[in-house]
Amino acid sequence: PVGQQAVRTLDIGSIIGFALVMAGLFALSGLFVGKFFNRIEDWYTRLRGGASLDEVPAEIQRSVLNYSVVSALMTFLMWNLAGITYLILNLFSSEGSVAYAIRFFGGVVGVGGVLTTPIHYFIIDQVWREVIAVFFPQGELSRIKSFRLPVLGRLLIVFLLIGLWPLGLMASLSFQRAGLLVTSAYPQAILDNLFILQIFLVATSLLASVGLAVFVTGSIVRPLREMQSAMSRVEQNDLNTQVTVTSNDELGYLGERFNQMTAGLRQGE
């Protein structure tokens, strides 16, 4: 709060400036990820055109499996750069203060970066599985060393972001505003500010919860449903059944072992 105002007034120039800085940083991120992606796209086109899988270097296969986490880390890095940029600008601004600059940095990184990075990862992880299936049509993702996020890790991230993250922010903000109430000449402005922040956190947490629930449960439920369907076909003596393996977590491991099992049954006949 500023004086009797519950929130600091933002002029159009500040909003446009923030949007331009973020757009520039994410464009820079896109250039880096684009270079990382171009090598994959080249081999993706070759494979779709009939090239042999044996020709694909292990480095490219590893890049395919790591693409989601690399993209998400670049997103988090850009949020940090945006926070640092505005931290410096606020420190040298005539209207800024050290406390406000630090709060702004914490808001950009602690809210924008922490919230959007896992959502970005889970979205890319789902979309990217079609590409993984082209590079690993037989599964066997475990033979390539790469980043691995287990199912427990996915669920833990969801729990932290939905359960602890908003509660921690709300507790921190409430404690800070309670301290200001003691010395402020305008306590109502501080209470109004706290109410606005709480509404913002509740709305943001709700949207994040829905997004995370959709993409995380999808990454778990879809492979299980495919496995269930494949087991039903094996029960009907269809030993040519295979499941598509597009992750290197526990579900991917089960898919690989299922395919090995059906291959063994075919050889045994």
PDB file of C-alpha atoms in Angstrom:
ATOM      1  CA  PRO A   1       0.000   0.000   0.000  1.00  0.00           C
ATOM      2  CA  VAL A   2       1.015   3.605  -0.650  1.00  0.00           C
ATOM      3  CA  GLY A   3      -0.487   6.115   1.750  1.00  0.00           C
ATOM      4  CA  GLN A   4      -4.244   5.701   1.735  1.00  0.00           C
ATOM      5  CA  GLN A   5      -4.133   3.622  -1.463  1.00  0.00           C
ATOM      6  CA  ALA A   6      -4.508  -0.145  -1.044  1.00  0.00           C
ATOM      7  CA  VAL A   7      -2.281  -0.815  -4.070  1.00  0.00           C
ATOM      8  CA  ARG A   8       0.394   1.117  -5.916  1.00  0.00           C
ATOM      9  CA  THR A   9      -0.957   2.787  -9.051  1.00  0.00           C
ATOM     10  CA  LEU A  10       0.594   1.518 -12.268  1.00  0.00           C
ATOM     11  CA  ASP A  11       0.659   3.808 -15.272  1.00  0.00           C
ATOM     12  CA  ILE A  12       0.308   2.561 -18.831  1.00  0.00           C
ATOM     13  CA  GLY A  13       3.991   3.146 -19.489  1.00  0.00           C
ATOM     14  CA  SER A  14       5.017   0.820 -16.658  1.00  0.00           C
ATOM     15  CA  ILE A  15       2.706  -1.923 -17.889  1.00  0.00           C
ATOM     16  CA  ILE A  16       3.926  -1.600 -21.474  1.00  0.00           C
ATOM     17  CA  GLY A  17       7.541  -1.535 -20.291  1.00  0.00           C
ATOM     18  CA  PHE A  18       7.085  -4.698 -18.237  1.00  0.00           C
ATOM     19  CA  ALA A  19       5.380  -6.416 -21.191  1.00  0.00           C
ATOM     20  CA  LEU A  20       8.205  -5.423 -23.539  1.00  0.00           C
ATOM     21  CA  VAL A  21      10.899  -6.639 -21.139  1.00  0.00           C
ATOM     22  CA  MET A  22       9.130  -9.988 -20.685  1.00  0.00           C
ATOM     23  CA  ALA A  23       8.548 -10.341 -24.430  1.00  0.00           C
ATOM     24  CA  GLY A  24      12.209  -9.609 -25.143  1.00  0.00           C
ATOM     25  CA  LEU A  25      13.466 -12.080 -22.562  1.00  0.00           C
ATOM     26  CA  PHE A  26      11.166 -14.848 -23.731  1.00  0.00           C
ATOM     27  CA  ALA A  27      12.142 -14.146 -27.334  1.00  0.00           C
ATOM     28  CA  LEU A  28      15.752 -14.628 -26.237  1.00  0.00           C
ATOM     29  CA  SER A  29      14.730 -17.862 -24.533  1.00  0.00           C
ATOM     30  CA  GLY A  30      12.980 -18.939 -27.719  1.00  0.00           C
ATOM     31  CA  LEU A  31      16.165 -18.427 -29.718  1.00  0.00           C
ATOM     32  CA  PHE A  32      18.146 -20.671 -27.379  1.00  0.00           C
ATOM     33  CA  VAL A  33      15.489 -23.371 -27.227  1.00  0.00           C
ATOM     34  CA  GLY A  34      15.064 -23.030 -30.990  1.00  0.00           C
ATOM     35  CA  LYS A  35      18.718 -23.910 -31.572  1.00  0.00           C
ATOM     36  CA  PHE A  36      18.280 -26.874 -29.237  1.00  0.00           C
ATOM     37  CA  PHE A  37      15.093 -27.869 -31.083  1.00  0.00           C
ATOM     38  CA  ASN A  38      16.433 -27.434 -34.637  1.00  0.00           C
ATOM     39  CA  ARG A  39      18.729 -30.449 -34.340  1.00  0.00           C
ATOM     40  CA  ILE A  40      15.815 -32.556 -33.131  1.00  0.00           C
ATOM     41  CA  GLU A  41      13.522 -31.254 -35.871  1.00  0.00           C
ATOM     42  CA  ASP A  42      16.083 -32.172 -38.530  1.00  0.00           C
ATOM     43  CA  TRP A  43      16.239 -35.801 -37.375  1.00  0.00           C
ATOM     44  CA  TYR A  44      12.473 -35.886 -36.819  1.00  0.00           C
ATOM     45  CA  THR A  45      11.973 -34.966 -40.489  1.00  0.00           C
ATOM     46  CA  ARG A  46      14.480 -37.610 -41.565  1.00  0.00           C
ATOM     47  CA  LEU A  47      12.781 -40.326 -39.536  1.00  0.00           C
ATOM     48  CA  ARG A  48       9.362 -39.390 -40.866  1.00  0.00           C
ATOM     49  CA  GLY A  49      10.885 -39.601 -44.329  1.00  0.00           C
ATOM     50  CA  GLY A  50      12.061 -43.179 -43.774  1.00  0.00           C
ATOM     51  CA  ALA A  51      15.545 -42.817 -42.288  1.00  0.00           C
ATOM     52  CA  SER A  52      16.804 -45.647 -40.103  1.00  0.00           C
ATOM     53  CA  LEU A  53      16.688 -45.298 -36.319  1.00  0.00           C
ATOM     54  CA  ASP A  54      20.228 -46.674 -36.188  1.00  0.00           C
ATOM     55  CA  GLU A  55      21.459 -43.480 -37.812  1.00  0.00           C
ATOM     56  CA  VAL A  56      20.201 -41.253 -34.989  1.00  0.00           C
ATOM     57  CA  PRO A  57      23.066 -40.238 -32.652  1.00  0.00           C
ATOM     58  CA  ALA A  58      22.629 -40.996 -28.961  1.00  0.00           C
ATOM     59  CA  GLU A  59      23.129 -37.278 -28.256  1.00  0.00           C
ATOM     60  CA  ILE A  60      20.021 -36.439 -30.295  1.00  0.00           C
ATOM     61  CA  GLN A  61      18.008 -39.130 -28.531  1.00  0.00           C
ATOM     62  CA  ARG A  62      19.127 -37.725 -25.181  1.00  0.00           C
ATOM     63  CA  SER A  63      18.147 -34.232 -26.318  1.00  0.00           C
ATOM     64  CA  VAL A  64      14.692 -35.510 -27.247  1.00  0.00           C
ATOM     65  CA  LEU A  65      14.190 -36.931 -23.762  1.00  0.00           C
ATOM     66  CA  ASN A  66      15.552 -33.784 -22.080  1.00  0.00           C
ATOM     67  CA  TYR A  67      13.676 -31.247 -24.194  1.00  0.00           C
ATOM     68  CA  SER A  68      10.806 -30.738 -21.737  1.00  0.00           C
ATOM     69  CA  VAL A  69      13.035 -30.003 -18.765  1.00  0.00           C
ATOM     70  CA  VAL A  70      15.397 -27.792 -20.803  1.00  0.00           C
ATOM     71  CA  SER A  71      12.452 -25.744 -22.048  1.00  0.00           C
ATOM     72  CA  ALA A  72      11.030 -25.411 -18.524  1.00  0.00           C
ATOM     73  CA  LEU A  73      14.398 -24.391 -17.056  1.00  0.00           C
ATOM     74  CA  MET A  74      14.779 -21.707 -19.707  1.00  0.00           C
ATOM     75  CA  THR A  75      11.358 -20.374 -18.726  1.00  0.00           C
ATOM     76  CA  PHE A  76      12.417 -20.182 -15.079  1.00  0.00           C
ATOM     77  CA  LEU A  77      15.698 -18.505 -16.057  1.00  0.00           C
ATOM     78  CA  MET A  78      13.823 -15.848 -18.035  1.00  0.00           C
ATOM     79  CA  TRP A  79      11.597 -15.080 -15.035  1.00  0.00           C
ATOM     80  CA  ASN A  80      14.726 -14.675 -12.917  1.00  0.00           C
ATOM     81  CA  LEU A  81      16.290 -12.351 -15.479  1.00  0.00           C
ATOM     82  CA  ALA A  82      13.067 -10.331 -15.581  1.00  0.00           C
ATOM     83  CA  GLY A  83      13.100 -10.092 -11.775  1.00  0.00           C
ATOM     84  CA  ILE A  84      16.750  -9.011 -11.719  1.00  0.00           C
ATOM     85  CA  THR A  85      16.109  -6.440 -14.468  1.00  0.00           C
ATOM     86  CA  TYR A  86      13.289  -4.805 -12.535  1.00  0.00           C
ATOM     87  CA  LEU A  87      15.191  -5.117  -9.271  1.00  0.00           C
ATOM     88  CA  ILE A  88      17.961  -2.975 -10.772  1.00  0.00           C
ATOM     89  CA  LEU A  89      15.519  -0.534 -12.405  1.00  0.00           C
ATOM     90  CA  ASN A  90      13.618  -0.034  -9.143  1.00  0.00           C
ATOM     91  CA  LEU A  91      16.813   0.459  -7.153  1.00  0.00           C
ATOM     92  CA  PHE A  92      17.893   3.286  -9.455  1.00  0.00           C
ATOM     93  CA  SER A  93      14.426   4.770  -9.837  1.00  0.00           C
ATOM     94  CA  SER A  94      13.720   8.025  -8.038  1.00  0.00           C
ATOM     95  CA  GLU A  95      10.332   6.698  -6.919  1.00  0.00           C
ATOM     96  CA  GLY A  96      11.546   3.239  -5.969  1.00  0.00           C
ATOM     97  CA  SER A  97      12.913   1.848  -2.724  1.00  0.00           C
ATOM     98  CA  VAL A  98      15.013  -1.142  -1.729  1.00  0.00           C
ATOM     99  CA  ALA A  99      12.042  -2.795   0.011  1.00  0.00           C
ATOM    100  CA  TYR A 100       9.757  -2.327  -2.994  1.00  0.00           C
ATOM    101  CA  ALA A 101      12.451  -3.554  -5.408  1.00  0.00           C
ATOM    102  CA  ILE A 102      12.957  -6.729  -3.359  1.00  0.00           C
ATOM    103  CA  ARG A 103       9.200  -7.316  -3.104  1.00  0.00           C
ATOM    104  CA  PHE A 104       8.850  -6.859  -6.858  1.00  0.00           C
ATOM    105  CA  PHE A 105      11.664  -9.322  -7.504  1.00  0.00           C
ATOM    106  CA  GLY A 106      10.052 -11.815  -5.122  1.00  0.00           C
ATOM    107  CA  GLY A 107       6.705 -11.423  -6.855  1.00  0.00           C
ATOM    108  CA  VAL A 108       8.122 -11.932 -10.346  1.00  0.00           C
ATOM    109  CA  VAL A 109      10.245 -14.968  -9.431  1.00  0.00           C
ATOM    110  CA  GLY A 110       8.274 -16.394  -6.510  1.00  0.00           C
ATOM    111  CA  VAL A 111       4.897 -16.129  -8.196  1.00  0.00           C
ATOM    112  CA  GLY A 112       5.498 -15.943 -11.944  1.00  0.00           C
ATOM    113  CA  GLY A 113       8.553 -18.183 -12.149  1.00  0.00           C
ATOM    114  CA  VAL A 114       7.656 -20.782  -9.538  1.00  0.00           C
ATOM    115  CA  LEU A 115       4.104 -21.143 -10.829  1.00  0.00           C
ATOM    116  CA  THR A 116       4.577 -21.128 -14.593  1.00  0.00           C
ATOM    117  CA  THR A 117       7.708 -23.313 -14.767  1.00  0.00           C
ATOM    118  CA  PRO A 118       6.121 -26.625 -13.645  1.00  0.00           C
ATOM    119  CA  ILE A 119       2.956 -25.899 -15.636  1.00  0.00           C
ATOM    120  CA  HIS A 120       5.128 -25.242 -18.695  1.00  0.00           C
ATOM    121  CA  TYR A 121       7.011 -28.496 -18.076  1.00  0.00           C
ATOM    122  CA  PHE A 122       3.887 -30.638 -17.759  1.00  0.00           C
ATOM    123  CA  ILE A 123       2.293 -29.116 -20.878  1.00  0.00           C
ATOM    124  CA  ILE A 124       5.422 -29.662 -22.996  1.00  0.00           C
ATOM    125  CA  ASP A 125       5.811 -33.141 -21.511  1.00  0.00           C
ATOM    126  CA  GLN A 126       2.367 -34.105 -22.808  1.00  0.00           C
ATOM    127  CA  VAL A 127       2.719 -32.515 -26.240  1.00  0.00           C
ATOM    128  CA  TRP A 128       6.268 -33.820 -26.719  1.00  0.00           C
ATOM    129  CA  ARG A 129       5.327 -37.477 -26.243  1.00  0.00           C
ATOM    130  CA  GLU A 130       4.306 -37.737 -29.898  1.00  0.00           C
ATOM    131  CA  VAL A 131       7.853 -36.753 -30.877  1.00  0.00           C
ATOM    132  CA  ILE A 132       9.369 -39.250 -28.417  1.00  0.00           C
ATOM    133  CA  ALA A 133       7.281 -42.008 -29.993  1.00  0.00           C
ATOM    134  CA  VAL A 134       8.902 -41.276 -33.381  1.00  0.00           C
ATOM    135  CA  PHE A 135      12.437 -41.501 -31.976  1.00  0.00           C
ATOM    136  CA  PHE A 136      11.654 -44.528 -29.785  1.00  0.00           C
ATOM    137  CA  PRO A 137       9.001 -46.582 -31.625  1.00  0.00           C
ATOM    138  CA  GLN A 138      10.084 -49.730 -29.752  1.00  0.00           C
ATOM    139  CA  GLY A 139      10.187 -47.992 -26.379  1.00  0.00           C
ATOM    140  CA  GLU A 140      13.474 -48.737 -24.623  1.00  0.00           C
ATOM    141  CA  LEU A 141      13.856 -45.200 -23.294  1.00  0.00           C
ATOM    142  CA  SER A 142      15.745 -46.514 -20.277  1.00  0.00           C
ATOM    143  CA  ARG A 143      18.835 -47.289 -22.364  1.00  0.00           C
ATOM    144  CA  ILE A 144      19.471 -43.533 -22.807  1.00  0.00           C
ATOM    145  CA  LYS A 145      20.629 -41.644 -19.737  1.00  0.00           C
ATOM    146  CA  SER A 146      18.493 -38.535 -19.371  1.00  0.00           C
ATOM    147  CA  PHE A 147      16.474 -36.492 -16.907  1.00  0.00           C
ATOM    148  CA  ARG A 148      13.900 -38.603 -15.119  1.00  0.00           C
ATOM    149  CA  LEU A 149      10.954 -37.267 -13.117  1.00  0.00           C
ATOM    150  CA  PRO A 150       9.308 -40.159 -11.233  1.00  0.00           C
ATOM    151  CA  VAL A 151       5.581 -40.311 -10.588  1.00  0.00           C
ATOM    152  CA  LEU A 152       6.176 -39.466  -6.927  1.00  0.00           C
ATOM    153  CA  GLY A 153       8.048 -36.342  -8.017  1.00  0.00           C
ATOM    154  CA  ARG A 154       5.132 -35.220 -10.188  1.00  0.00           C
ATOM    155  CA  LEU A 155       2.669 -35.687  -7.353  1.00  0.00           C
ATOM    156  CA  LEU A 156       5.000 -33.940  -4.903  1.00  0.00           C
ATOM    157  CA  ILE A 157       5.278 -30.905  -7.196  1.00  0.00           C
ATOM    158  CA  VAL A 158       1.492 -30.729  -7.438  1.00  0.00           C
ATOM    159  CA  PHE A 159       1.146 -30.991  -3.665  1.00  0.00           C
ATOM    160  CA  LEU A 160       3.713 -28.262  -3.015  1.00  0.00           C
ATOM    161  CA  LEU A 161       2.213 -25.854  -5.531  1.00  0.00           C
ATOM    162  CA  ILE A 162      -1.395 -26.455  -4.568  1.00  0.00           C
ATOM    163  CA  GLY A 163      -0.987 -26.995  -0.826  1.00  0.00           C
ATOM    164  CA  LEU A 164       2.125 -25.328   0.596  1.00  0.00           C
ATOM    165  CA  TRP A 165       2.980 -22.596  -1.937  1.00  0.00           C
ATOM    166  CA  PRO A 166      -0.200 -20.471  -1.570  1.00  0.00           C
ATOM    167  CA  LEU A 167      -0.354 -21.045   2.186  1.00  0.00           C
ATOM    168  CA  GLY A 168       3.273 -20.009   2.599  1.00  0.00           C
ATOM    169  CA  LEU A 169       2.777 -16.841   0.557  1.00  0.00           C
ATOM    170  CA  MET A 170      -0.417 -15.972   2.385  1.00  0.00           C
ATOM    171  CA  ALA A 171       1.205 -16.500   5.783  1.00  0.00           C
ATOM    172  CA  SER A 172       4.205 -14.371   4.787  1.00  0.00           C
ATOM    173  CA  LEU A 173       2.031 -11.555   3.468  1.00  0.00           C
ATOM    174  CA  SER A 174      -0.245 -11.632   6.510  1.00  0.00           C
ATOM    175  CA  PHE A 175       2.733 -11.470   8.882  1.00  0.00           C
ATOM    176  CA  GLN A 176       4.235  -8.566   6.962  1.00  0.00           C
ATOM    177  CA  ARG A 177       0.969  -6.610   6.815  1.00  0.00           C
ATOM    178  CA  ALA A 178       0.329  -7.269  10.511  1.00  0.00           C
ATOM    179  CA  GLY A 179       3.645  -5.595  11.308  1.00  0.00           C
ATOM    180  CA  LEU A 180       2.722  -2.587   9.167  1.00  0.00           C
ATOM    181  CA  LEU A 181      -0.616  -2.203  10.940  1.00  0.00           C
ATOM    182  CA  VAL A 182       1.157  -1.292  14.176  1.00  0.00           C
ATOM    183  CA  THR A 183       2.965   1.724  12.737  1.00  0.00           C
ATOM    184  CA  SER A 184       0.831   2.760   9.762  1.00  0.00           C
ATOM    185  CA  ALA A 185      -1.307   5.895   9.806  1.00  0.00           C
ATOM    186  CA  TYR A 186      -3.702   4.229   7.345  1.00  0.00           C
ATOM    187  CA  PRO A 187      -4.515   0.736   8.694  1.00  0.00           C
ATOM    188  CA  GLN A 188      -7.570   0.377   6.453  1.00  0.00           C
ATOM    189  CA  ALA A 189      -5.405   0.675   3.343  1.00  0.00           C
ATOM    190  CA  ILE A 190      -3.212  -2.150   4.620  1.00  0.00           C
ATOM    191  CA  LEU A 191      -6.233  -4.362   5.324  1.00  0.00           C
ATOM    192  CA  ASP A 192      -7.635  -3.630   1.863  1.00  0.00           C
ATOM    193  CA  ASN A 193      -4.249  -4.442   0.346  1.00  0.00           C
ATOM    194  CA  LEU A 194      -4.117  -7.763   2.200  1.00  0.00           C
ATOM    195  CA  PHE A 195      -7.635  -8.625   1.044  1.00  0.00           C
ATOM    196  CA  ILE A 196      -6.736  -7.919  -2.601  1.00  0.00           C
ATOM    197  CA  LEU A 197      -3.590 -10.056  -2.333  1.00  0.00           C
ATOM    198  CA  GLN A 198      -5.531 -12.929  -0.789  1.00  0.00           C
ATOM    199  CA  ILE A 199      -8.127 -12.830  -3.569  1.00  0.00           C
ATOM    200  CA  PHE A 200      -5.304 -12.822  -6.137  1.00  0.00           C
ATOM    201  CA  LEU A 201      -3.606 -15.804  -4.504  1.00  0.00           C
ATOM    202  CA  VAL A 202      -6.849 -17.778  -4.257  1.00  0.00           C
ATOM    203  CA  ALA A 203      -7.695 -17.141  -7.929  1.00  0.00           C
ATOM    204  CA  THR A 204      -4.146 -17.947  -9.073  1.00  0.00           C
ATOM    205  CA  SER A 205      -4.020 -21.121  -6.971  1.00  0.00           C
ATOM    206  CA  LEU A 206      -7.376 -22.254  -8.359  1.00  0.00           C
ATOM    207  CA  LEU A 207      -6.256 -21.828 -11.967  1.00  0.00           C
ATOM    208  CA  ALA A 208      -2.924 -23.509 -11.250  1.00  0.00           C
ATOM    209  CA  SER A 209      -4.661 -26.397  -9.485  1.00  0.00           C
ATOM    210  CA  VAL A 210      -6.935 -27.068 -12.445  1.00  0.00           C
ATOM    211  CA  GLY A 211      -4.065 -26.860 -14.939  1.00  0.00           C
ATOM    212  CA  LEU A 212      -1.778 -29.116 -12.933  1.00  0.00           C
ATOM    213  CA  ALA A 213      -4.555 -31.612 -12.250  1.00  0.00           C
ATOM    214  CA  VAL A 214      -5.388 -31.912 -15.955  1.00  0.00           C
ATOM    215  CA  PHE A 215      -1.848 -32.393 -17.227  1.00  0.00           C
ATOM    216  CA  VAL A 216      -0.368 -34.405 -14.363  1.00  0.00           C
ATOM    217  CA  THR A 217      -3.261 -36.848 -14.109  1.00  0.00           C
ATOM    218  CA  GLY A 218      -3.198 -37.150 -17.897  1.00  0.00           C
ATOM    219  CA  SER A 219       0.456 -38.173 -17.814  1.00  0.00           C
ATOM    220  CA  ILE A 220      -0.412 -40.927 -15.342  1.00  0.00           C
ATOM    221  CA  VAL A 221      -3.879 -42.067 -16.391  1.00  0.00           C
ATOM    222  CA  ARG A 222      -3.306 -42.327 -20.163  1.00  0.00           C
ATOM    223  CA  PRO A 223      -0.411 -44.834 -19.934  1.00  0.00           C
ATOM    224  CA  LEU A 224      -2.385 -46.891 -17.395  1.00  0.00           C
ATOM    225  CA  ARG A 225      -5.425 -46.993 -19.681  1.00  0.00           C
ATOM    226  CA  GLU A 226      -3.272 -48.036 -22.625  1.00  0.00           C
ATOM    227  CA  MET A 227      -1.697 -50.749 -20.477  1.00  0.00           C
ATOM    228  CA  GLN A 228      -5.141 -51.932 -19.396  1.00  0.00           C
ATOM    229  CA  SER A 229      -6.301 -52.112 -23.017  1.00  0.00           C
ATOM    230  CA  ALA A 230      -3.127 -53.955 -24.076  1.00  0.00           C
ATOM    231  CA  MET A 231      -3.539 -56.532 -21.308  1.00  0.00           C
ATOM    232  CA  SER A 232      -7.095 -57.194 -22.460  1.00  0.00           C
ATOM    233  CA  ARG A 233      -5.834 -57.900 -25.991  1.00  0.00           C
ATOM    234  CA  VAL A 234      -3.156 -60.259 -24.649  1.00  0.00           C
ATOM    235  CA  GLU A 235      -5.865 -62.123 -22.731  1.00  0.00           C
ATOM    236  CA  GLN A 236      -7.522 -62.674 -26.098  1.00  0.00           C
ATOM    237  CA  ASN A 237      -4.253 -64.264 -27.318  1.00  0.00           C
ATOM    238  CA  ASP A 238      -3.131 -61.245 -29.356  1.00  0.00           C
ATOM    239  CA  LEU A 239       0.585 -61.580 -28.643  1.00  0.00           C
ATOM    240  CA  ASN A 240       1.528 -58.882 -31.177  1.00  0.00           C
ATOM    241  CA  THR A 241       0.225 -56.285 -28.748  1.00  0.00           C
ATOM    242  CA  GLN A 242       2.620 -53.533 -27.740  1.00  0.00           C
ATOM    243  CA  VAL A 243       2.208 -50.362 -25.712  1.00  0.00           C
ATOM    244  CA  THR A 244       3.694 -47.024 -26.721  1.00  0.00           C
ATOM    245  CA  VAL A 245       6.404 -45.982 -24.274  1.00  0.00           C
ATOM    246  CA  THR A 246       6.884 -42.204 -24.149  1.00  0.00           C
ATOM    247  CA  SER A 247       8.249 -41.596 -20.647  1.00  0.00           C
ATOM    248  CA  ASN A 248      11.202 -42.878 -18.648  1.00  0.00           C
ATOM    249  CA  ASP A 249       9.438 -42.948 -15.286  1.00  0.00           C
ATOM    250  CA  GLU A 250       7.914 -45.964 -13.527  1.00  0.00           C
ATOM    251  CA  LEU A 251       5.058 -46.117 -16.047  1.00  0.00           C
ATOM    252  CA  GLY A 252       7.534 -46.138 -18.912  1.00  0.00           C
ATOM    253  CA  TYR A 253       9.467 -48.913 -17.192  1.00  0.00           C
ATOM    254  CA  LEU A 254       6.275 -50.989 -16.904  1.00  0.00           C
ATOM    255  CA  GLY A 255       5.551 -50.370 -20.580  1.00  0.00           C
ATOM    256  CA  GLU A 256       9.014 -51.537 -21.611  1.00  0.00           C
ATOM    257  CA  ARG A 257       8.725 -54.697 -19.505  1.00  0.00           C
ATOM    258  CA  PHE A 258       5.245 -55.377 -20.909  1.00  0.00           C
ATOM    259  CA  ASN A 259       6.601 -55.213 -24.464  1.00  0.00           C
ATOM    260  CA  GLN A 260       9.467 -57.517 -23.496  1.00  0.00           C
ATOM    261  CA  MET A 261       6.958 -59.942 -21.979  1.00  0.00           C
ATOM    262  CA  THR A 262       4.841 -60.113 -25.131  1.00  0.00           C
ATOM    263  CA  ALA A 263       7.989 -60.523 -27.245  1.00  0.00           C
ATOM    264  CA  GLY A 264       9.009 -63.451 -25.036  1.00  0.00           C
ATOM    265  CA  LEU A 265       5.557 -65.007 -25.376  1.00  0.00           C
ATOM    266  CA  ARG A 266       5.755 -64.764 -29.168  1.00  0.00           C
ATOM    267  CA  GLN A 267       9.139 -66.466 -29.184  1.00  0.00           C
ATOM    268  CA  GLY A 268       7.829 -69.208 -26.912  1.00  0.00           C
ATOM    269  CA  GLU A 269       5.067 -70.185 -29.302  1.00  0.00           C
TER     270      GLU A 269
END
